Coordinates of C-alpha atoms in Angstrom, one line a residue:
M1 CA 115.8 -6.0 -230.6
L2 CA 117.8 -3.2 -231.6
Q3 CA 114.8 -0.8 -231.8
K4 CA 114.1 -1.7 -228.1
R5 CA 117.6 -0.9 -227.0
Y6 CA 117.5 2.3 -229.0
K7 CA 114.4 3.2 -227.1
T8 CA 116.1 2.6 -223.6
V9 CA 119.1 4.7 -224.6
I10 CA 116.8 7.6 -225.4
K11 CA 115.0 7.1 -222.0
V12 CA 118.1 7.2 -220.0
F13 CA 119.3 10.2 -222.1
V14 CA 116.2 12.2 -221.2
C15 CA 116.1 11.2 -217.5
T16 CA 119.5 12.1 -217.3
F17 CA 119.3 15.5 -219.0
A18 CA 116.1 16.3 -216.8
L19 CA 118.0 15.3 -213.7
F20 CA 120.9 17.4 -214.6
Q21 CA 118.4 20.5 -215.2
G22 CA 116.6 19.8 -211.9
T23 CA 120.0 19.8 -210.2
E24 CA 120.8 23.0 -211.7
N25 CA 117.6 24.6 -210.7
L26 CA 118.1 23.3 -207.1
F27 CA 121.6 25.0 -206.5
A28 CA 120.8 28.0 -208.7
Q29 CA 119.8 30.0 -205.6
Q30 CA 122.3 30.8 -202.9
Q31 CA 120.9 30.2 -199.4
L32 CA 121.9 32.8 -197.0
T33 CA 121.5 32.8 -193.2
L34 CA 120.7 36.0 -191.1
A35 CA 124.4 36.0 -189.9
E36 CA 125.6 35.9 -193.8
S37 CA 123.2 38.5 -194.7
K38 CA 124.5 40.9 -192.0
E39 CA 128.1 40.0 -193.0
L40 CA 127.4 40.9 -196.7
A41 CA 125.6 44.1 -195.7
L42 CA 128.5 45.2 -193.8
K43 CA 130.9 44.3 -196.6
N44 CA 128.8 45.5 -199.7
N45 CA 126.3 48.2 -198.6
N46 CA 126.8 51.5 -200.0
R47 CA 126.0 53.5 -197.0
I48 CA 128.5 51.7 -194.9
G49 CA 131.1 52.0 -197.7
K50 CA 130.8 55.8 -197.8
A51 CA 131.1 56.0 -194.1
K52 CA 134.4 53.9 -194.2
E53 CA 135.5 56.3 -196.9
D54 CA 134.6 59.4 -194.3
V55 CA 136.7 57.7 -191.8
I56 CA 139.8 57.3 -194.2
A57 CA 139.4 61.2 -195.0
T58 CA 139.5 61.9 -191.1
Q59 CA 142.7 60.0 -190.8
S60 CA 144.3 61.9 -193.6
D61 CA 143.3 65.2 -191.8
K62 CA 145.0 63.6 -188.6
R63 CA 148.2 63.0 -190.4
I64 CA 148.2 66.6 -191.8
A65 CA 147.6 67.8 -188.4
D66 CA 150.7 66.0 -186.9
V67 CA 153.0 67.5 -189.3
A68 CA 151.6 71.1 -188.9
G69 CA 154.5 72.1 -186.3
R70 CA 157.3 70.6 -188.4
P71 CA 159.7 72.7 -190.7
K72 CA 158.6 73.1 -194.2
L73 CA 160.8 73.0 -197.2
D74 CA 159.6 75.0 -200.4
A75 CA 161.6 75.5 -203.6
S76 CA 161.2 77.6 -206.5
A77 CA 162.8 79.1 -209.8
T78 CA 162.4 82.2 -211.6
A79 CA 163.7 83.0 -215.0
F80 CA 163.9 86.6 -216.1
Y81 CA 164.5 88.7 -219.1
F82 CA 164.9 92.8 -219.1
G83 CA 164.5 94.7 -222.0
E84 CA 165.5 98.4 -222.5
P85 CA 165.9 100.6 -220.4
L86 CA 165.8 98.1 -217.3
N87 CA 168.7 96.1 -218.8
T88 CA 171.0 99.1 -218.3
M89 CA 170.3 99.0 -214.5
L90 CA 169.9 95.2 -214.0
P91 CA 171.2 92.0 -215.6
E92 CA 169.6 91.4 -218.9
Y93 CA 168.6 87.8 -218.3
G94 CA 169.1 85.1 -215.6
L95 CA 167.6 82.4 -213.4
A96 CA 167.2 82.8 -210.0
P97 CA 166.3 79.4 -207.9
M98 CA 165.3 79.9 -204.1
V99 CA 165.1 77.5 -201.2
S100 CA 163.0 78.6 -198.1
V101 CA 162.6 76.8 -194.7
T102 CA 159.7 78.2 -192.5
Q103 CA 159.2 77.0 -188.9
P104 CA 156.2 78.0 -186.8
I105 CA 157.6 78.7 -183.1
Y106 CA 154.8 79.9 -181.2
T107 CA 151.1 79.9 -182.3
G108 CA 149.1 80.3 -179.0
G109 CA 148.5 76.4 -179.0
K110 CA 147.0 76.3 -182.4
I111 CA 149.1 73.4 -183.7
K112 CA 148.3 71.3 -180.4
Y113 CA 144.5 72.1 -180.5
G114 CA 144.5 71.2 -184.2
K115 CA 146.1 67.7 -183.6
Q116 CA 143.4 67.1 -180.9
M117 CA 140.5 68.1 -182.9
A118 CA 141.8 65.9 -185.8
E119 CA 141.9 62.9 -183.3
T120 CA 138.5 63.9 -182.0
N121 CA 137.2 63.9 -185.8
I122 CA 138.6 60.4 -186.2
Q123 CA 136.4 59.3 -183.2
M124 CA 133.3 61.0 -184.6
S125 CA 133.8 59.5 -187.9
N126 CA 134.2 56.0 -186.4
A127 CA 131.1 56.7 -184.1
Q128 CA 129.1 57.7 -187.3
Q129 CA 130.4 54.6 -189.2
R130 CA 129.0 52.6 -186.2
L131 CA 125.8 54.3 -186.3
V132 CA 125.2 53.7 -190.1
E133 CA 126.3 50.0 -189.7
D134 CA 123.7 49.7 -187.0
E135 CA 120.8 51.2 -189.1
V136 CA 122.0 49.0 -192.2
L137 CA 122.0 45.7 -189.8
L138 CA 118.6 46.6 -188.4
A139 CA 117.1 47.4 -191.9
T140 CA 118.8 44.0 -193.1
E141 CA 117.3 42.1 -190.3
T142 CA 114.0 43.5 -190.9
A143 CA 114.1 42.8 -194.7
Y144 CA 115.3 39.3 -194.3
W145 CA 112.5 38.4 -191.9
L146 CA 110.0 40.0 -194.4
V147 CA 111.3 37.7 -196.9
V148 CA 110.6 34.8 -194.9
Q149 CA 107.2 36.0 -193.9
A150 CA 106.4 36.4 -197.4
K151 CA 107.6 32.8 -198.4
E152 CA 105.6 31.4 -195.5
E153 CA 102.4 33.3 -196.5
I154 CA 102.7 31.8 -200.0
K155 CA 103.0 28.5 -198.5
L156 CA 100.1 29.1 -196.3
E157 CA 97.7 30.1 -199.3
Q158 CA 99.1 27.2 -201.5
Q159 CA 98.1 24.9 -198.6
V160 CA 94.6 26.7 -198.3
K161 CA 94.0 26.4 -201.8
K162 CA 94.5 23.0 -201.7
Q163 CA 92.1 22.4 -199.1
L164 CA 89.5 24.7 -200.5
A165 CA 89.7 22.9 -203.9
S166 CA 89.4 19.7 -202.2
H167 CA 86.3 21.0 -200.4
Y168 CA 84.7 22.8 -203.4
T169 CA 84.9 19.4 -205.3
F170 CA 83.2 17.5 -202.6
L171 CA 80.4 20.3 -202.3
N172 CA 79.8 20.4 -205.9
N173 CA 79.4 16.6 -206.0
Q174 CA 76.8 16.7 -203.1
F175 CA 75.2 19.6 -205.1
E176 CA 75.0 17.6 -208.2
A177 CA 73.7 14.8 -206.5
G178 CA 70.8 17.2 -205.1
L179 CA 71.8 16.8 -201.4
I180 CA 72.8 20.7 -200.7
Y181 CA 71.9 23.8 -202.0
K182 CA 73.9 25.9 -204.8
N183 CA 74.7 28.5 -202.2
D184 CA 77.2 26.3 -200.5
V185 CA 79.0 25.9 -203.6
L186 CA 78.9 29.5 -204.3
R187 CA 80.5 30.3 -200.9
A188 CA 83.3 27.9 -201.3
K189 CA 84.1 29.5 -204.9
V190 CA 84.2 33.1 -203.2
L191 CA 86.7 31.7 -200.7
Q192 CA 88.7 30.3 -203.7
N193 CA 88.6 33.7 -205.4
E194 CA 89.8 35.4 -202.1
N195 CA 92.6 32.7 -201.8
E196 CA 93.7 33.3 -205.2
A197 CA 94.0 37.0 -204.8
R198 CA 96.0 36.7 -201.4
L199 CA 98.2 34.3 -203.0
Q200 CA 99.3 36.8 -205.8
A201 CA 99.7 39.4 -203.2
A202 CA 101.8 37.3 -201.2
E203 CA 104.1 36.4 -204.5
N204 CA 104.2 40.2 -205.1
K205 CA 105.3 40.9 -201.5
L206 CA 108.1 38.3 -201.9
I207 CA 109.3 39.9 -205.0
L208 CA 109.4 43.4 -203.2
A209 CA 111.1 42.0 -200.0
K210 CA 113.8 40.3 -201.9
R211 CA 114.5 43.3 -203.9
R212 CA 114.9 45.4 -200.7
W213 CA 117.0 42.7 -199.0
S214 CA 119.3 42.1 -201.9
Q215 CA 119.8 46.0 -202.2
L216 CA 120.8 46.0 -198.6
I217 CA 123.3 43.2 -198.8
G218 CA 124.7 44.3 -202.0
M219 CA 123.6 41.9 -204.4
E220 CA 122.4 43.2 -207.7
D221 CA 120.1 39.8 -208.9
P222 CA 117.6 39.1 -206.0
T223 CA 116.8 36.0 -208.0
V224 CA 120.0 34.1 -207.3
I225 CA 119.7 34.3 -203.4
D226 CA 117.1 33.3 -201.0
V227 CA 116.7 32.8 -197.2
A228 CA 117.7 30.0 -195.5
D229 CA 115.7 30.3 -192.2
T230 CA 111.9 29.7 -191.6
L231 CA 109.5 30.7 -189.0
S232 CA 108.9 26.9 -188.1
T233 CA 112.2 26.7 -186.3
G234 CA 113.9 29.1 -184.2
D235 CA 114.2 30.8 -181.0
F236 CA 111.1 32.9 -179.9
S237 CA 111.9 33.4 -176.2
N238 CA 113.7 36.6 -174.8
Q239 CA 115.1 35.0 -172.0
G240 CA 118.6 36.1 -171.4
I241 CA 118.4 38.8 -173.7
L242 CA 116.8 41.4 -171.3
Q243 CA 119.5 40.9 -168.8
N244 CA 121.8 43.6 -170.4
T245 CA 120.2 46.8 -170.7
D246 CA 123.2 49.1 -170.6
A247 CA 122.8 51.1 -173.9
V248 CA 126.3 51.4 -175.8
R249 CA 125.2 53.8 -178.7
P250 CA 127.3 55.5 -181.2
E251 CA 125.2 58.6 -180.9
I252 CA 126.2 59.2 -177.6
D253 CA 129.9 58.9 -178.6
L254 CA 129.0 61.4 -181.4
A255 CA 127.1 63.8 -179.1
A256 CA 129.9 63.8 -176.4
N257 CA 132.6 64.2 -179.2
A258 CA 130.7 67.2 -180.4
V259 CA 131.1 68.8 -177.0
K260 CA 134.8 68.1 -177.2
I261 CA 135.2 69.6 -180.5
G262 CA 133.3 72.7 -179.3
E263 CA 135.9 72.7 -176.4
L264 CA 138.7 72.8 -178.9
T265 CA 137.2 75.4 -181.1
K266 CA 136.9 77.6 -178.0
S267 CA 140.6 77.0 -177.3
M268 CA 141.5 77.6 -181.0
L269 CA 139.5 81.0 -180.9
K270 CA 141.2 82.0 -177.8
A271 CA 144.7 81.3 -179.4
D272 CA 143.7 84.0 -182.0
L273 CA 143.9 86.4 -179.0
K274 CA 147.8 85.6 -178.5
P275 CA 150.8 86.4 -180.5
T276 CA 152.3 84.0 -183.0
V277 CA 155.9 83.7 -183.9
G278 CA 157.6 82.3 -187.0
L279 CA 161.1 81.8 -188.4
A280 CA 161.9 81.7 -192.1
L281 CA 165.3 80.9 -193.6
N282 CA 165.8 81.4 -197.5
G283 CA 168.8 80.5 -199.7
V284 CA 168.8 82.4 -203.0
A285 CA 171.1 81.5 -206.3
A286 CA 171.2 83.6 -209.4
F287 CA 172.7 82.7 -212.9
G288 CA 172.7 85.1 -215.8
K289 CA 174.6 87.7 -217.7
E290 CA 177.6 89.9 -216.1
G291 CA 176.3 92.1 -213.2
I292 CA 173.9 89.5 -211.5
N293 CA 176.2 89.5 -208.7
F294 CA 175.9 92.7 -207.0
G295 CA 179.2 92.2 -205.1
D296 CA 181.1 91.5 -207.9
P297 CA 179.6 92.8 -211.1
T298 CA 182.1 90.7 -213.5
K299 CA 180.4 87.4 -212.0
K300 CA 177.6 85.7 -213.9
H301 CA 176.5 83.9 -210.6
M302 CA 175.6 84.7 -207.0
L303 CA 174.6 82.6 -203.9
T304 CA 173.3 84.2 -200.8
Y305 CA 170.8 83.7 -198.0
F306 CA 168.7 85.8 -195.5
G307 CA 166.6 84.8 -192.5
M308 CA 163.4 86.5 -191.1
L309 CA 161.8 86.4 -187.9
S310 CA 158.2 87.4 -187.9
V311 CA 155.8 88.3 -184.7
N312 CA 152.2 89.1 -185.2
I313 CA 150.6 90.7 -182.1
P314 CA 146.7 91.2 -182.2
V315 CA 146.2 94.7 -180.8
F316 CA 142.7 95.8 -181.6
D317 CA 139.6 94.3 -183.5
W318 CA 136.6 96.1 -181.7
G319 CA 136.1 92.9 -179.5
S320 CA 135.3 90.6 -182.4
K321 CA 137.6 87.8 -181.4
R322 CA 136.3 87.7 -177.6
E323 CA 132.8 87.8 -178.9
K324 CA 133.5 84.6 -180.9
V325 CA 134.8 82.9 -177.8
K326 CA 131.6 83.8 -176.0
Q327 CA 129.5 82.7 -178.6
Q328 CA 131.4 79.2 -178.9
E329 CA 130.9 78.9 -175.1
A330 CA 127.1 79.1 -175.6
T331 CA 127.4 76.6 -178.5
I332 CA 129.1 74.1 -176.1
R333 CA 126.5 74.6 -173.5
S334 CA 123.9 73.7 -176.1
A335 CA 125.8 70.7 -177.0
E336 CA 125.8 69.5 -173.6
Y337 CA 122.2 69.9 -173.1
G338 CA 121.7 68.0 -176.4
L339 CA 123.9 65.3 -175.1
K340 CA 121.7 65.0 -171.6
E341 CA 118.5 65.0 -173.9
L342 CA 120.0 62.1 -176.2
K343 CA 120.9 60.1 -173.1
S344 CA 117.2 60.5 -171.9
Q345 CA 115.7 59.7 -175.1
I346 CA 117.8 56.4 -175.6
N347 CA 116.9 55.4 -172.2
V348 CA 113.2 55.7 -173.1
E349 CA 113.9 53.9 -176.4
V350 CA 115.4 51.0 -174.7
E351 CA 112.4 50.7 -172.2
Q352 CA 110.1 50.9 -175.1
A353 CA 111.9 48.2 -177.2
T354 CA 112.2 46.0 -174.1
L355 CA 108.4 46.3 -173.3
N356 CA 107.4 45.7 -177.0
L357 CA 109.6 42.5 -177.1
Q358 CA 108.0 41.2 -173.8
L359 CA 104.7 42.0 -175.5
Q360 CA 105.6 40.3 -178.9
T361 CA 106.7 37.0 -176.9
K362 CA 103.2 37.1 -175.2
N363 CA 101.4 37.5 -178.4
I364 CA 103.1 34.5 -179.8
D365 CA 101.8 32.4 -177.0
L366 CA 98.4 33.7 -177.5
M367 CA 98.5 33.3 -181.4
Q368 CA 99.8 29.6 -180.8
A369 CA 96.7 28.8 -178.6
S370 CA 94.4 30.3 -181.1
L371 CA 95.9 28.3 -183.8
T372 CA 95.8 25.1 -181.6
E373 CA 92.2 25.8 -181.0
A374 CA 91.4 26.8 -184.8
D375 CA 93.0 23.6 -186.0
E376 CA 91.0 21.3 -183.6
N377 CA 87.8 23.2 -184.5
L378 CA 88.6 22.7 -188.3
K379 CA 89.2 18.7 -187.9
L380 CA 85.9 18.7 -185.7
S381 CA 84.1 20.6 -188.5
N382 CA 85.1 18.6 -191.3
D383 CA 84.1 15.1 -189.3
R384 CA 80.7 16.8 -188.5
F385 CA 79.9 17.7 -192.0
K386 CA 80.7 14.3 -193.3
A387 CA 78.4 12.8 -190.6
G388 CA 75.8 15.2 -191.8
T389 CA 75.3 17.2 -188.6
I390 CA 76.5 20.5 -189.8
T391 CA 76.4 22.4 -193.1
G392 CA 79.3 23.1 -195.8
E393 CA 78.9 26.9 -194.5
D394 CA 80.2 25.7 -191.1
V395 CA 83.2 24.0 -192.5
L396 CA 84.1 27.2 -194.6
I397 CA 83.8 29.4 -191.6
A398 CA 86.1 26.9 -189.8
E399 CA 88.5 26.9 -192.9
T400 CA 88.4 30.9 -192.7
L401 CA 89.2 31.0 -188.9
W402 CA 92.0 28.5 -189.2
Q403 CA 93.8 30.5 -192.1
R404 CA 93.3 33.6 -190.0
A405 CA 94.9 32.0 -187.2
Y406 CA 97.9 30.6 -188.8
S407 CA 98.3 33.9 -190.5
N408 CA 98.1 35.9 -187.3
M409 CA 100.8 33.3 -186.1
L410 CA 103.2 34.0 -188.8
D411 CA 102.8 38.0 -188.2
A412 CA 103.5 37.3 -184.6
K413 CA 106.6 35.4 -185.0
V414 CA 107.9 38.0 -187.6
R415 CA 107.0 41.0 -185.2
Y416 CA 109.1 39.3 -182.5
K417 CA 112.1 39.0 -184.8
I418 CA 112.0 42.6 -185.7
A419 CA 111.2 43.5 -182.3
E420 CA 114.1 41.6 -181.0
A421 CA 116.4 43.2 -183.8
V422 CA 115.0 46.8 -182.7
Y423 CA 115.9 45.9 -179.0
R424 CA 119.5 45.0 -179.7
K425 CA 120.0 48.1 -181.6
A426 CA 118.5 50.0 -178.9
I427 CA 121.1 48.9 -176.4
G428 CA 123.9 49.0 -179.1
Q429 CA 124.1 45.0 -179.8
I430 CA 122.7 44.6 -183.1
K431 CA 126.0 43.3 -184.5

């Protein structure tokens, strides 16, 4: 009786341990939706992180430009010691601290244009960040659905593996019973080998796809995450998404701001043709040996100040500054042509993305019809084979057609999802 209870306790312990291990494995991988993947990419991706830091850098440039026209205060101190014969004419030793205040009065507009240029640079860096985010999000969506596709392909090949194994067993039994020829069995074995190769390829594809996906969303270990979506569910209709085709692209903002930067640079170059005026006020103190105060040689200290007004007028430079203005005008016109060309290219890109999305929608309908027909053909072939009206080769052909139709259906759905992401990026709505 005691031995029986001991065995029962051991069984309960083993079952509990096995259950705990199964639960641990079940929750080992974090299931991520597409929206969660995109959120992680925006937060962790290295390219996006770099773009954000570039924005911070341009914001600092703007703060620097904002104070360019304000007075500047500098302080310095100089200690000196003179040996013979200079100490007979000057104080032998001393310390001379100095405070200076400088104020630009007129710079030809450079300070104002510098502030505007810094503000435009912020706008460009923000647009660049949006562009990087759009590219990363498109890559993330593409990688996400490639992971989904690889998992679906593995499921398909595993299902085909079971079907072929069952069919091979049936054919082999019939061959051993002398009802069919050996070549029917060999054909089934060839299909099994091909299936095994496709299964291995799908598993390798999953490893690489998860590696790429995890890299984009900033997860170091791809084995701890998994996709939450499948191709068996989801919306594969473009109704509503094609209603808004107005492209709001960061590339346009970048090109437009490049033209603006060119105009501001031209204004800065024109400012070089104008005079500049600056004011400086300096206060000086001196402490040392007797004689340091030139007004009263008996004193050991001196306090004084002086002011300076400087006017710089450009007179003659062989026309180089005016030539720089002409050169900048040509640069501006080039940037304007580039902006027009970019808008034209984006319109073509949106149209191509729209047509491709419509095409992929139709492909899904066609592949679904083919899969339905292949599924029915496989069932009829199995029934007719069991009834003895067709050979095993016909069933294997039906198996191959069904597997191909199912695989084409997976490809069509993934192509649609990727085409949908490309379309949303084309119109500036990838987020």
